[in-house]
């Protein structure tokens, strides 16, 4: 049988009077059980090296063996079965059904580039020219062998949905440097899978820290423009009246979510002016379009999103995530990976160098990579024309550039087959702890209490990778 609960608000005086131990109990509770160890919007824990992050996320997992991690022994042994001593017991269900696991070396040429002699594939000619700006981590490893949980893990620190995303933690911890734009903005390549909403959710953090997706085309942010017949003055009058009502409600209920809603409405109103201005790239000079590539003139492409990411960085947006899908090459990899690489190579390099020439790279951190790597053996039949690579969480590559990381560094090493990490392993939690550190945040102190537990991006793990810090 249901009960009709009537909630009558209490004043602070009434609450403390009704509390058995009054102020003493409240003080003791605050000491023993603080809600957070870091207040949102405060200054960083220590002096940051980076003021913002641009995260170029390659959803689907690009093949590190064909792009970054050169394995000449694998090329020599192509066609032979991977030794069982190397395989271990961690494989996907798909590969477990194969009768043989023929090793397959890359079909592309690798060369050493720059003063550092960093190895890069011919698939990435533009990134190859800027290797002295890059920090290449070849010893990444992760938890899951499947896409969605692995992407959730990279972005939220958990394989299961329901945790705040990286950008939301940054927004919560550092606030915004631009009152007219969100602190966390998401861009996706139109027409390609990758970047589902759970990856940029604020989960149990306050809703204003949610990633805001900007789309290509006429209306970059859904439901932002006024409907027909509603003028800007009318919208302002409506918001002013709504604000008075909300202020009265807050005075009565003292509910912080009311203040958050007020802030969101005001942000949306200001974005009606700021968003069209920032996404309109028509004023960019011709040499910029040439630098990023012809696709930069087409809204919704990766190149266009990279150019937009630079414009957002100039305006103080803290966390910009650019998703580019289509990297899941279980079959016909030679045909597909070249297309994907061509879509991202020039614009990725252009973004880094554009930031540098504007003096922004010294306090901007650029991250490039996916959720895991690919196998050194062929999934399905290996032929002269084609092969595929399955998921591989044991070893893969990520690239960093910009604020606080060493330039021209190749960090970590995999075995001769590119199957296991054999030197300086870097777990996803380690990488995330390092990125937070560069933003001036201690990953162990940036917490939020929810359902009786203090949560953080790195869960209960993670170590800052100090060897890659400049």
Short mmCIF file of C-alpha atoms in Angstrom, two decimals:
data_model
loop_
_atom_site.label_atom_id
_atom_site.label_comp_id
_atom_site.label_asym_id
_atom_site.label_seq_id
_atom_site.Cartn_x
_atom_site.Cartn_y
_atom_site.Cartn_z
CA UNK A 1 0.00 0.00 0.00
CA UNK A 2 1.48 3.33 -1.08
CA UNK A 3 2.11 6.29 1.20
CA UNK A 4 1.66 9.94 0.29
CA UNK A 5 4.94 11.61 1.23
CA UNK A 6 4.67 15.38 1.68
CA UNK A 7 8.10 17.04 1.79
CA UNK A 8 8.03 20.29 3.78
CA UNK A 9 11.24 22.34 3.52
CA UNK A 10 13.07 23.22 6.71
CA UNK A 11 15.10 26.33 7.40
CA UNK A 12 18.71 25.81 8.48
CA UNK A 13 17.74 26.81 12.03
CA UNK A 14 14.92 24.28 12.12
CA UNK A 15 17.11 21.55 10.69
CA UNK A 16 19.90 22.09 13.22
CA UNK A 17 17.40 22.32 16.06
CA UNK A 18 15.83 19.02 15.05
CA UNK A 19 19.23 17.35 14.64
CA UNK A 20 20.16 15.45 17.81
CA UNK A 21 23.67 16.83 18.15
CA UNK A 22 23.10 20.07 16.23
CA UNK A 23 26.11 21.82 14.78
CA UNK A 24 28.55 19.39 16.37
CA UNK A 25 27.11 16.44 14.45
CA UNK A 26 27.14 18.33 11.19
CA UNK A 27 30.76 19.46 11.71
CA UNK A 28 31.88 15.95 12.59
CA UNK A 29 30.10 14.53 9.54
CA UNK A 30 31.79 17.06 7.27
CA UNK A 31 35.19 16.10 8.60
CA UNK A 32 34.65 12.36 8.40
CA UNK A 33 32.65 12.22 5.18
CA UNK A 34 33.33 15.08 2.76
CA UNK A 35 31.28 14.96 -0.45
CA UNK A 36 34.23 15.77 -2.66
CA UNK A 37 37.93 16.29 -2.31
CA UNK A 38 37.96 18.96 -4.97
CA UNK A 39 35.42 21.69 -5.55
CA UNK A 40 34.26 22.26 -9.11
CA UNK A 41 35.54 25.31 -10.94
CA UNK A 42 38.45 25.88 -8.53
CA UNK A 43 42.01 26.47 -9.53
CA UNK A 44 44.08 23.38 -10.44
CA UNK A 45 45.84 21.33 -7.77
CA UNK A 46 49.19 22.53 -9.10
CA UNK A 47 50.53 24.63 -11.96
CA UNK A 48 49.29 23.04 -15.21
CA UNK A 49 51.37 22.50 -18.31
CA UNK A 50 48.24 22.38 -20.52
CA UNK A 51 45.21 24.64 -20.53
CA UNK A 52 43.16 22.48 -22.88
CA UNK A 53 43.05 19.06 -24.57
CA UNK A 54 42.09 18.21 -28.14
CA UNK A 55 41.44 14.47 -28.29
CA UNK A 56 41.38 12.99 -31.81
CA UNK A 57 39.63 9.67 -31.21
CA UNK A 58 39.91 6.98 -33.89
CA UNK A 59 36.86 4.84 -33.09
CA UNK A 60 37.16 1.23 -34.21
CA UNK A 61 40.87 0.88 -33.37
CA UNK A 62 43.47 1.64 -36.07
CA UNK A 63 46.13 -0.96 -36.80
CA UNK A 64 49.30 0.12 -35.01
CA UNK A 65 51.27 -2.46 -37.01
CA UNK A 66 50.44 -0.76 -40.31
CA UNK A 67 50.75 2.83 -39.07
CA UNK A 68 53.28 3.21 -36.24
CA UNK A 69 54.86 0.05 -34.77
CA UNK A 70 57.38 -1.30 -37.30
CA UNK A 71 58.02 -5.06 -37.08
CA UNK A 72 60.44 -6.27 -39.80
CA UNK A 73 60.49 -9.78 -38.30
CA UNK A 74 56.75 -9.99 -38.78
CA UNK A 75 57.19 -9.08 -42.44
CA UNK A 76 59.79 -11.84 -42.87
CA UNK A 77 57.57 -14.44 -41.19
CA UNK A 78 54.32 -13.53 -42.97
CA UNK A 79 52.24 -16.61 -43.68
CA UNK A 80 53.66 -18.68 -40.83
CA UNK A 81 51.47 -19.49 -37.84
CA UNK A 82 51.95 -17.39 -34.73
CA UNK A 83 53.82 -19.55 -32.17
CA UNK A 84 51.50 -20.85 -29.46
CA UNK A 85 54.00 -19.66 -26.83
CA UNK A 86 53.30 -16.09 -27.96
CA UNK A 87 49.53 -16.35 -28.26
CA UNK A 88 48.57 -16.71 -24.61
CA UNK A 89 44.93 -17.18 -23.63
CA UNK A 90 43.41 -13.79 -24.42
CA UNK A 91 41.74 -13.86 -27.85
CA UNK A 92 38.35 -12.91 -29.24
CA UNK A 93 35.69 -15.51 -29.97
CA UNK A 94 36.13 -14.91 -33.69
CA UNK A 95 39.81 -15.82 -33.72
CA UNK A 96 39.29 -18.75 -31.34
CA UNK A 97 37.35 -20.50 -34.14
CA UNK A 98 40.17 -20.22 -36.70
CA UNK A 99 42.19 -23.35 -37.49
CA UNK A 100 45.34 -21.32 -38.05
CA UNK A 101 46.63 -17.85 -37.21
CA UNK A 102 48.92 -16.83 -40.08
CA UNK A 103 51.14 -13.89 -39.20
CA UNK A 104 50.96 -10.94 -41.56
CA UNK A 105 53.48 -8.13 -41.76
CA UNK A 106 52.53 -4.70 -42.99
CA UNK A 107 52.20 -4.17 -46.75
CA UNK A 108 53.42 -0.57 -46.44
CA UNK A 109 56.92 0.83 -46.19
CA UNK A 110 58.19 2.20 -42.89
CA UNK A 111 60.90 4.86 -42.66
CA UNK A 112 62.62 6.76 -39.89
CA UNK A 113 61.81 10.46 -39.79
CA UNK A 114 63.02 13.65 -38.17
CA UNK A 115 65.94 14.19 -35.83
CA UNK A 116 64.48 11.54 -33.56
CA UNK A 117 64.43 8.82 -36.21
CA UNK A 118 60.85 7.92 -35.33
CA UNK A 119 59.42 5.06 -37.41
CA UNK A 120 56.26 5.91 -39.35
CA UNK A 121 54.36 4.21 -42.16
CA UNK A 122 53.92 5.58 -45.66
CA UNK A 123 50.21 5.62 -44.85
CA UNK A 124 50.85 8.76 -42.78
CA UNK A 125 53.02 11.02 -44.96
CA UNK A 126 51.95 14.29 -43.32
CA UNK A 127 52.31 13.05 -39.74
CA UNK A 128 55.71 11.65 -40.78
CA UNK A 129 56.88 15.19 -41.46
CA UNK A 130 56.17 16.35 -37.92
CA UNK A 131 57.57 13.43 -35.90
CA UNK A 132 59.83 15.81 -33.96
CA UNK A 133 56.63 17.26 -32.44
CA UNK A 134 55.23 13.87 -31.45
CA UNK A 135 55.46 11.65 -28.40
CA UNK A 136 54.65 8.11 -29.52
CA UNK A 137 53.60 5.61 -26.83
CA UNK A 138 53.97 2.12 -28.33
CA UNK A 139 53.26 0.24 -25.11
CA UNK A 140 49.60 0.97 -24.46
CA UNK A 141 47.37 -1.83 -23.16
CA UNK A 142 43.76 -1.91 -22.02
CA UNK A 143 41.10 -4.05 -20.35
CA UNK A 144 38.45 -5.04 -22.87
CA UNK A 145 38.68 -6.84 -26.19
CA UNK A 146 35.34 -5.50 -27.52
CA UNK A 147 34.60 -2.05 -28.93
CA UNK A 148 31.89 -0.54 -26.75
CA UNK A 149 33.34 -1.53 -23.36
CA UNK A 150 36.85 -0.58 -24.52
CA UNK A 151 35.65 2.81 -25.74
CA UNK A 152 33.76 3.32 -22.48
CA UNK A 153 36.93 2.38 -20.59
CA UNK A 154 39.10 4.85 -22.50
CA UNK A 155 36.61 7.68 -22.12
CA UNK A 156 35.19 7.06 -18.64
CA UNK A 157 37.57 4.71 -16.82
CA UNK A 158 34.92 1.99 -16.67
CA UNK A 159 33.79 -0.69 -19.13
CA UNK A 160 30.21 -0.30 -17.92
CA UNK A 161 28.03 2.73 -18.72
CA UNK A 162 27.16 5.21 -16.00
CA UNK A 163 30.48 6.93 -15.24
CA UNK A 164 31.36 10.53 -16.16
CA UNK A 165 33.46 11.03 -19.27
CA UNK A 166 36.96 12.48 -19.36
CA UNK A 167 35.77 15.83 -20.66
CA UNK A 168 33.09 16.03 -17.98
CA UNK A 169 35.72 15.51 -15.27
CA UNK A 170 37.79 18.31 -16.81
CA UNK A 171 34.75 20.61 -16.91
CA UNK A 172 33.83 19.72 -13.32
CA UNK A 173 37.35 20.18 -12.02
CA UNK A 174 38.43 23.29 -13.88
CA UNK A 175 35.28 25.08 -15.02
CA UNK A 176 35.31 27.13 -18.22
CA UNK A 177 37.49 29.91 -19.60
CA UNK A 178 34.71 31.16 -21.88
CA UNK A 179 31.28 32.03 -20.49
CA UNK A 180 29.79 31.90 -23.99
CA UNK A 181 30.81 28.32 -24.85
CA UNK A 182 30.67 24.98 -23.00
CA UNK A 183 33.89 23.69 -21.46
CA UNK A 184 33.44 20.30 -23.20
CA UNK A 185 32.54 20.09 -26.90
CA UNK A 186 32.22 16.99 -29.10
CA UNK A 187 32.69 16.84 -32.88
CA UNK A 188 32.08 13.79 -35.07
CA UNK A 189 32.78 12.89 -38.68
CA UNK A 190 29.35 12.76 -40.28
CA UNK A 191 28.44 9.45 -41.90
CA UNK A 192 30.82 7.29 -39.87
CA UNK A 193 30.02 5.31 -36.75
CA UNK A 194 31.88 6.24 -33.61
CA UNK A 195 31.29 8.45 -30.62
CA UNK A 196 28.00 7.29 -29.08
CA UNK A 197 26.43 9.53 -26.44
CA UNK A 198 27.60 7.50 -23.43
CA UNK A 199 31.19 8.43 -24.25
CA UNK A 200 30.59 12.11 -23.50
CA UNK A 201 27.97 11.82 -20.76
CA UNK A 202 28.34 13.63 -17.43
CA UNK A 203 26.58 10.65 -15.71
CA UNK A 204 26.20 11.52 -12.03
CA UNK A 205 28.20 14.76 -12.26
CA UNK A 206 26.01 17.89 -12.55
CA UNK A 207 24.39 18.08 -15.99
CA UNK A 208 26.21 21.26 -17.05
CA UNK A 209 29.39 19.18 -17.45
CA UNK A 210 27.88 17.05 -20.23
CA UNK A 211 29.71 17.14 -23.56
CA UNK A 212 27.84 19.33 -26.07
CA UNK A 213 27.85 17.95 -29.59
CA UNK A 214 28.41 20.36 -32.48
CA UNK A 215 27.09 19.06 -35.82
CA UNK A 216 28.06 20.04 -39.33
CA UNK A 217 25.59 22.13 -41.31
CA UNK A 218 23.10 24.89 -40.62
CA UNK A 219 22.21 24.06 -37.00
CA UNK A 220 25.39 22.94 -35.18
CA UNK A 221 23.61 22.54 -31.83
CA UNK A 222 20.12 21.05 -31.75
CA UNK A 223 17.26 23.09 -30.25
CA UNK A 224 19.47 26.17 -29.86
CA UNK A 225 17.88 28.50 -32.39
CA UNK A 226 14.61 30.27 -31.62
CA UNK A 227 11.51 28.82 -33.29
CA UNK A 228 9.77 30.89 -36.00
CA UNK A 229 8.05 33.95 -34.56
CA UNK A 230 10.19 34.15 -31.41
CA UNK A 231 12.53 37.13 -31.43
CA UNK A 232 15.74 37.50 -29.44
CA UNK A 233 14.08 40.18 -27.29
CA UNK A 234 11.13 37.88 -26.55
CA UNK A 235 13.50 35.06 -25.61
CA UNK A 236 15.43 37.40 -23.30
CA UNK A 237 12.19 38.54 -21.62
CA UNK A 238 11.12 34.91 -21.19
CA UNK A 239 14.45 33.95 -19.60
CA UNK A 240 14.39 36.96 -17.26
CA UNK A 241 10.95 35.96 -16.01
CA UNK A 242 11.99 32.31 -15.70
CA UNK A 243 15.07 33.40 -13.75
CA UNK A 244 12.90 35.25 -11.21
CA UNK A 245 10.77 32.14 -10.74
CA UNK A 246 13.84 29.94 -10.33
CA UNK A 247 15.43 32.34 -7.84
CA UNK A 248 12.26 32.15 -5.76
CA UNK A 249 12.32 28.36 -5.97
CA UNK A 250 15.97 28.27 -4.93
CA UNK A 251 15.35 30.55 -1.97
CA UNK A 252 12.56 28.18 -0.86
CA UNK A 253 14.15 24.79 -1.61
CA UNK A 254 17.89 25.61 -1.61
CA UNK A 255 18.37 22.96 -4.28
CA UNK A 256 21.70 23.43 -6.18
CA UNK A 257 20.23 21.84 -9.34
CA UNK A 258 18.01 24.92 -9.71
CA UNK A 259 21.10 27.12 -9.95
CA UNK A 260 22.55 24.69 -12.50
CA UNK A 261 19.42 24.94 -14.67
CA UNK A 262 19.56 28.75 -14.50
CA UNK A 263 23.18 28.67 -15.68
CA UNK A 264 22.34 26.28 -18.52
CA UNK A 265 19.53 28.49 -19.82
CA UNK A 266 21.81 31.52 -19.77
CA UNK A 267 24.60 29.60 -21.52
CA UNK A 268 22.18 28.45 -24.23
CA UNK A 269 21.07 32.04 -24.80
CA UNK A 270 24.66 33.26 -25.16
CA UNK A 271 25.48 30.32 -27.44
CA UNK A 272 22.86 31.56 -29.92
CA UNK A 273 25.42 34.22 -30.81
CA UNK A 274 28.74 32.52 -30.02
CA UNK A 275 28.14 29.21 -31.83
CA UNK A 276 27.34 30.60 -35.32
CA UNK A 277 30.42 32.81 -35.03
CA UNK A 278 32.82 30.01 -34.08
CA UNK A 279 31.60 27.47 -36.65
CA UNK A 280 31.67 29.95 -39.53
CA UNK A 281 35.12 29.34 -41.02
CA UNK A 282 34.55 31.40 -44.18
CA UNK A 283 36.89 34.08 -42.90
CA UNK A 284 39.82 31.66 -42.71
CA UNK A 285 42.54 32.45 -45.29
CA UNK A 286 43.07 30.16 -48.26
CA UNK A 287 46.41 28.88 -46.96
CA UNK A 288 44.63 27.43 -43.91
CA UNK A 289 42.22 25.45 -46.09
CA UNK A 290 45.17 24.27 -48.14
CA UNK A 291 47.03 23.27 -44.96
CA UNK A 292 44.11 21.20 -43.59
CA UNK A 293 43.09 19.82 -46.99
CA UNK A 294 40.16 20.32 -49.34
CA UNK A 295 37.76 18.51 -47.01
CA UNK A 296 38.16 21.33 -44.48
CA UNK A 297 35.67 23.34 -46.54
CA UNK A 298 33.00 20.66 -46.04
CA UNK A 299 31.21 20.81 -42.66
CA UNK A 300 31.12 17.51 -40.80
CA UNK A 301 34.34 16.07 -42.23
CA UNK A 302 37.32 15.21 -40.04
CA UNK A 303 39.37 18.00 -41.62
CA UNK A 304 36.62 20.55 -41.00
CA UNK A 305 36.32 19.37 -37.40
CA UNK A 306 40.07 19.73 -36.86
CA UNK A 307 39.90 23.32 -38.09
CA UNK A 308 36.91 23.92 -35.85
CA UNK A 309 38.81 22.36 -32.92
CA UNK A 310 41.56 24.94 -33.40
CA UNK A 311 38.97 27.75 -33.41
CA UNK A 312 37.43 26.37 -30.21
CA UNK A 313 40.87 26.10 -28.60
CA UNK A 314 41.52 29.75 -29.44
CA UNK A 315 38.34 30.62 -27.55
CA UNK A 316 39.32 28.80 -24.39
CA UNK A 317 37.30 25.58 -24.63
CA UNK A 318 38.89 23.14 -22.17
CA UNK A 319 38.19 19.76 -23.77
CA UNK A 320 37.47 19.17 -27.46
CA UNK A 321 36.87 15.60 -28.59
CA UNK A 322 36.90 14.78 -32.30
CA UNK A 323 35.57 11.32 -33.22
CA UNK A 324 36.41 9.62 -36.51
CA UNK A 325 35.02 6.11 -36.98
CA UNK A 326 35.50 3.36 -39.54
CA UNK A 327 38.76 1.81 -38.27
CA UNK A 328 37.40 -1.67 -37.52
CA UNK A 329 39.20 -3.64 -40.24
CA UNK A 330 38.42 -7.32 -39.67
CA UNK A 331 38.70 -7.94 -43.42
CA UNK A 332 40.03 -6.21 -46.54
CA UNK A 333 42.34 -4.06 -44.43
CA UNK A 334 44.60 -3.05 -47.34
CA UNK A 335 41.63 -1.55 -49.17
CA UNK A 336 40.11 0.20 -46.15
CA UNK A 337 42.94 1.50 -44.01
CA UNK A 338 44.37 3.64 -46.78
CA UNK A 339 41.05 5.47 -47.09
CA UNK A 340 40.79 6.09 -43.35
CA UNK A 341 44.41 7.21 -43.07
CA UNK A 342 44.01 9.65 -45.96
CA UNK A 343 40.96 11.17 -44.27
CA UNK A 344 42.85 11.98 -41.07
CA UNK A 345 46.59 12.24 -41.82
CA UNK A 346 46.81 15.72 -43.34
CA UNK A 347 44.32 17.37 -41.02
CA UNK A 348 45.87 15.82 -37.87
CA UNK A 349 49.30 17.16 -38.81
CA UNK A 350 47.84 20.50 -39.88
CA UNK A 351 46.08 20.95 -36.55
CA UNK A 352 49.29 20.40 -34.59
CA UNK A 353 51.32 22.76 -36.77
CA UNK A 354 48.53 25.36 -36.92
CA UNK A 355 48.42 25.40 -33.11
CA UNK A 356 52.21 25.74 -33.05
CA UNK A 357 52.37 28.66 -35.45
CA UNK A 358 49.76 30.50 -33.34
CA UNK A 359 51.63 29.86 -30.08
CA UNK A 360 48.83 27.59 -28.83
CA UNK A 361 50.67 24.26 -28.89
CA UNK A 362 52.74 25.25 -25.85
CA UNK A 363 49.60 25.08 -23.68
CA UNK A 364 47.42 22.70 -25.74
CA UNK A 365 47.73 18.92 -25.55
CA UNK A 366 46.73 16.92 -28.64
CA UNK A 367 45.94 13.20 -28.23
CA UNK A 368 45.56 10.76 -31.18
CA UNK A 369 44.44 7.13 -30.95
CA UNK A 370 41.68 4.56 -30.48
CA UNK A 371 40.39 2.04 -27.95
CA UNK A 372 42.88 -0.81 -28.61
CA UNK A 373 45.11 -2.23 -31.34
CA UNK A 374 44.97 -5.02 -33.95
CA UNK A 375 46.44 -8.52 -34.13
CA UNK A 376 49.70 -9.45 -35.83
CA UNK A 377 47.96 -12.42 -37.47
CA UNK A 378 45.28 -12.39 -40.13
CA UNK A 379 41.65 -12.74 -39.24
CA UNK A 380 40.17 -14.92 -41.92
CA UNK A 381 42.07 -16.00 -45.01
CA UNK A 382 45.41 -14.39 -45.81
CA UNK A 383 45.86 -13.77 -49.54
CA UNK A 384 48.20 -11.71 -51.70
CA UNK A 385 45.48 -9.13 -52.13
CA UNK A 386 43.88 -8.95 -48.72
CA UNK A 387 43.76 -9.81 -45.03
CA UNK A 388 42.11 -8.59 -41.84
CA UNK A 389 43.21 -7.97 -38.28
CA UNK A 390 41.18 -8.72 -35.16
CA UNK A 391 40.92 -6.72 -31.91
CA UNK A 392 44.04 -6.67 -29.76
CA UNK A 393 44.04 -5.03 -26.29
CA UNK A 394 47.49 -6.30 -25.22
CA UNK A 395 49.55 -3.76 -27.17
CA UNK A 396 48.82 -0.67 -29.23
CA UNK A 397 50.00 2.88 -29.96
CA UNK A 398 48.85 6.37 -28.96
CA UNK A 399 50.29 9.71 -30.07
CA UNK A 400 50.62 12.88 -27.99
CA UNK A 401 51.80 16.34 -29.00
CA UNK A 402 52.06 19.71 -27.35
CA UNK A 403 52.01 20.96 -23.79
CA UNK A 404 54.14 19.12 -21.27
CA UNK A 405 55.23 16.05 -23.27
CA UNK A 406 58.64 15.26 -24.72
CA UNK A 407 59.06 15.83 -28.44
CA UNK A 408 60.37 13.17 -30.81
CA UNK A 409 60.11 10.47 -28.14
CA UNK A 410 59.15 6.85 -28.82
CA UNK A 411 58.18 5.40 -25.46
CA UNK A 412 57.74 1.71 -24.68
CA UNK A 413 58.32 -1.33 -26.84
CA UNK A 414 56.48 -4.44 -27.97
CA UNK A 415 57.93 -7.86 -28.84
CA UNK A 416 59.11 -8.76 -32.35
CA UNK A 417 55.56 -9.75 -33.30
CA UNK A 418 53.93 -6.62 -31.84
CA UNK A 419 51.83 -8.88 -29.65
CA UNK A 420 52.98 -8.16 -26.09
CA UNK A 421 54.42 -5.09 -24.37
CA UNK A 422 57.98 -5.85 -23.24
CA UNK A 423 59.14 -2.42 -22.05
CA UNK A 424 57.46 0.45 -20.15
CA UNK A 425 53.81 -0.67 -20.26
CA UNK A 426 51.21 2.13 -20.12
CA UNK A 427 47.68 1.24 -19.06
CA UNK A 428 44.68 3.39 -19.99
CA UNK A 429 44.41 4.51 -16.35
CA UNK A 430 48.08 5.56 -16.50
CA UNK A 431 47.48 7.60 -19.64
CA UNK A 432 44.41 9.29 -18.16
CA UNK A 433 46.25 10.04 -14.91
CA UNK A 434 49.03 11.63 -16.99
CA UNK A 435 46.64 13.75 -19.07
CA UNK A 436 44.93 15.01 -15.90
CA UNK A 437 48.35 15.76 -14.40
CA UNK A 438 49.25 17.89 -17.40
CA UNK A 439 46.02 19.85 -16.84
CA UNK A 440 47.10 20.50 -13.26
CA UNK A 441 44.84 17.88 -11.68
CA UNK A 442 45.78 15.08 -9.29
CA UNK A 443 43.78 12.07 -10.49
CA UNK A 444 43.54 10.73 -6.93
CA UNK A 445 42.08 14.00 -5.57
CA UNK A 446 39.63 14.78 -8.36
CA UNK A 447 36.67 12.86 -6.93
CA UNK A 448 32.90 13.05 -6.63
CA UNK A 449 30.84 11.28 -4.01
CA UNK A 450 27.89 9.34 -5.42
CA UNK A 451 25.82 6.63 -3.75
CA UNK A 452 28.20 6.46 -0.81
CA UNK A 453 31.40 6.10 -2.82
CA UNK A 454 33.97 8.60 -4.03
CA UNK A 455 34.42 8.07 -7.76
CA UNK A 456 37.25 9.25 -9.97
CA UNK A 457 38.24 8.90 -13.64
CA UNK A 458 41.01 6.41 -12.89
CA UNK A 459 38.91 4.31 -10.48
CA UNK A 460 41.44 2.96 -7.93
CA UNK A 461 44.42 2.68 -10.30
CA UNK A 462 46.65 4.80 -12.49
CA UNK A 463 50.18 6.23 -12.28
CA UNK A 464 51.48 9.35 -13.96
CA UNK A 465 53.96 8.38 -16.72
CA UNK A 466 56.68 10.79 -15.68
CA UNK A 467 59.19 9.59 -18.30
CA UNK A 468 57.21 11.22 -21.11
CA UNK A 469 56.87 14.60 -19.38
CA UNK A 470 59.06 17.44 -20.56
#
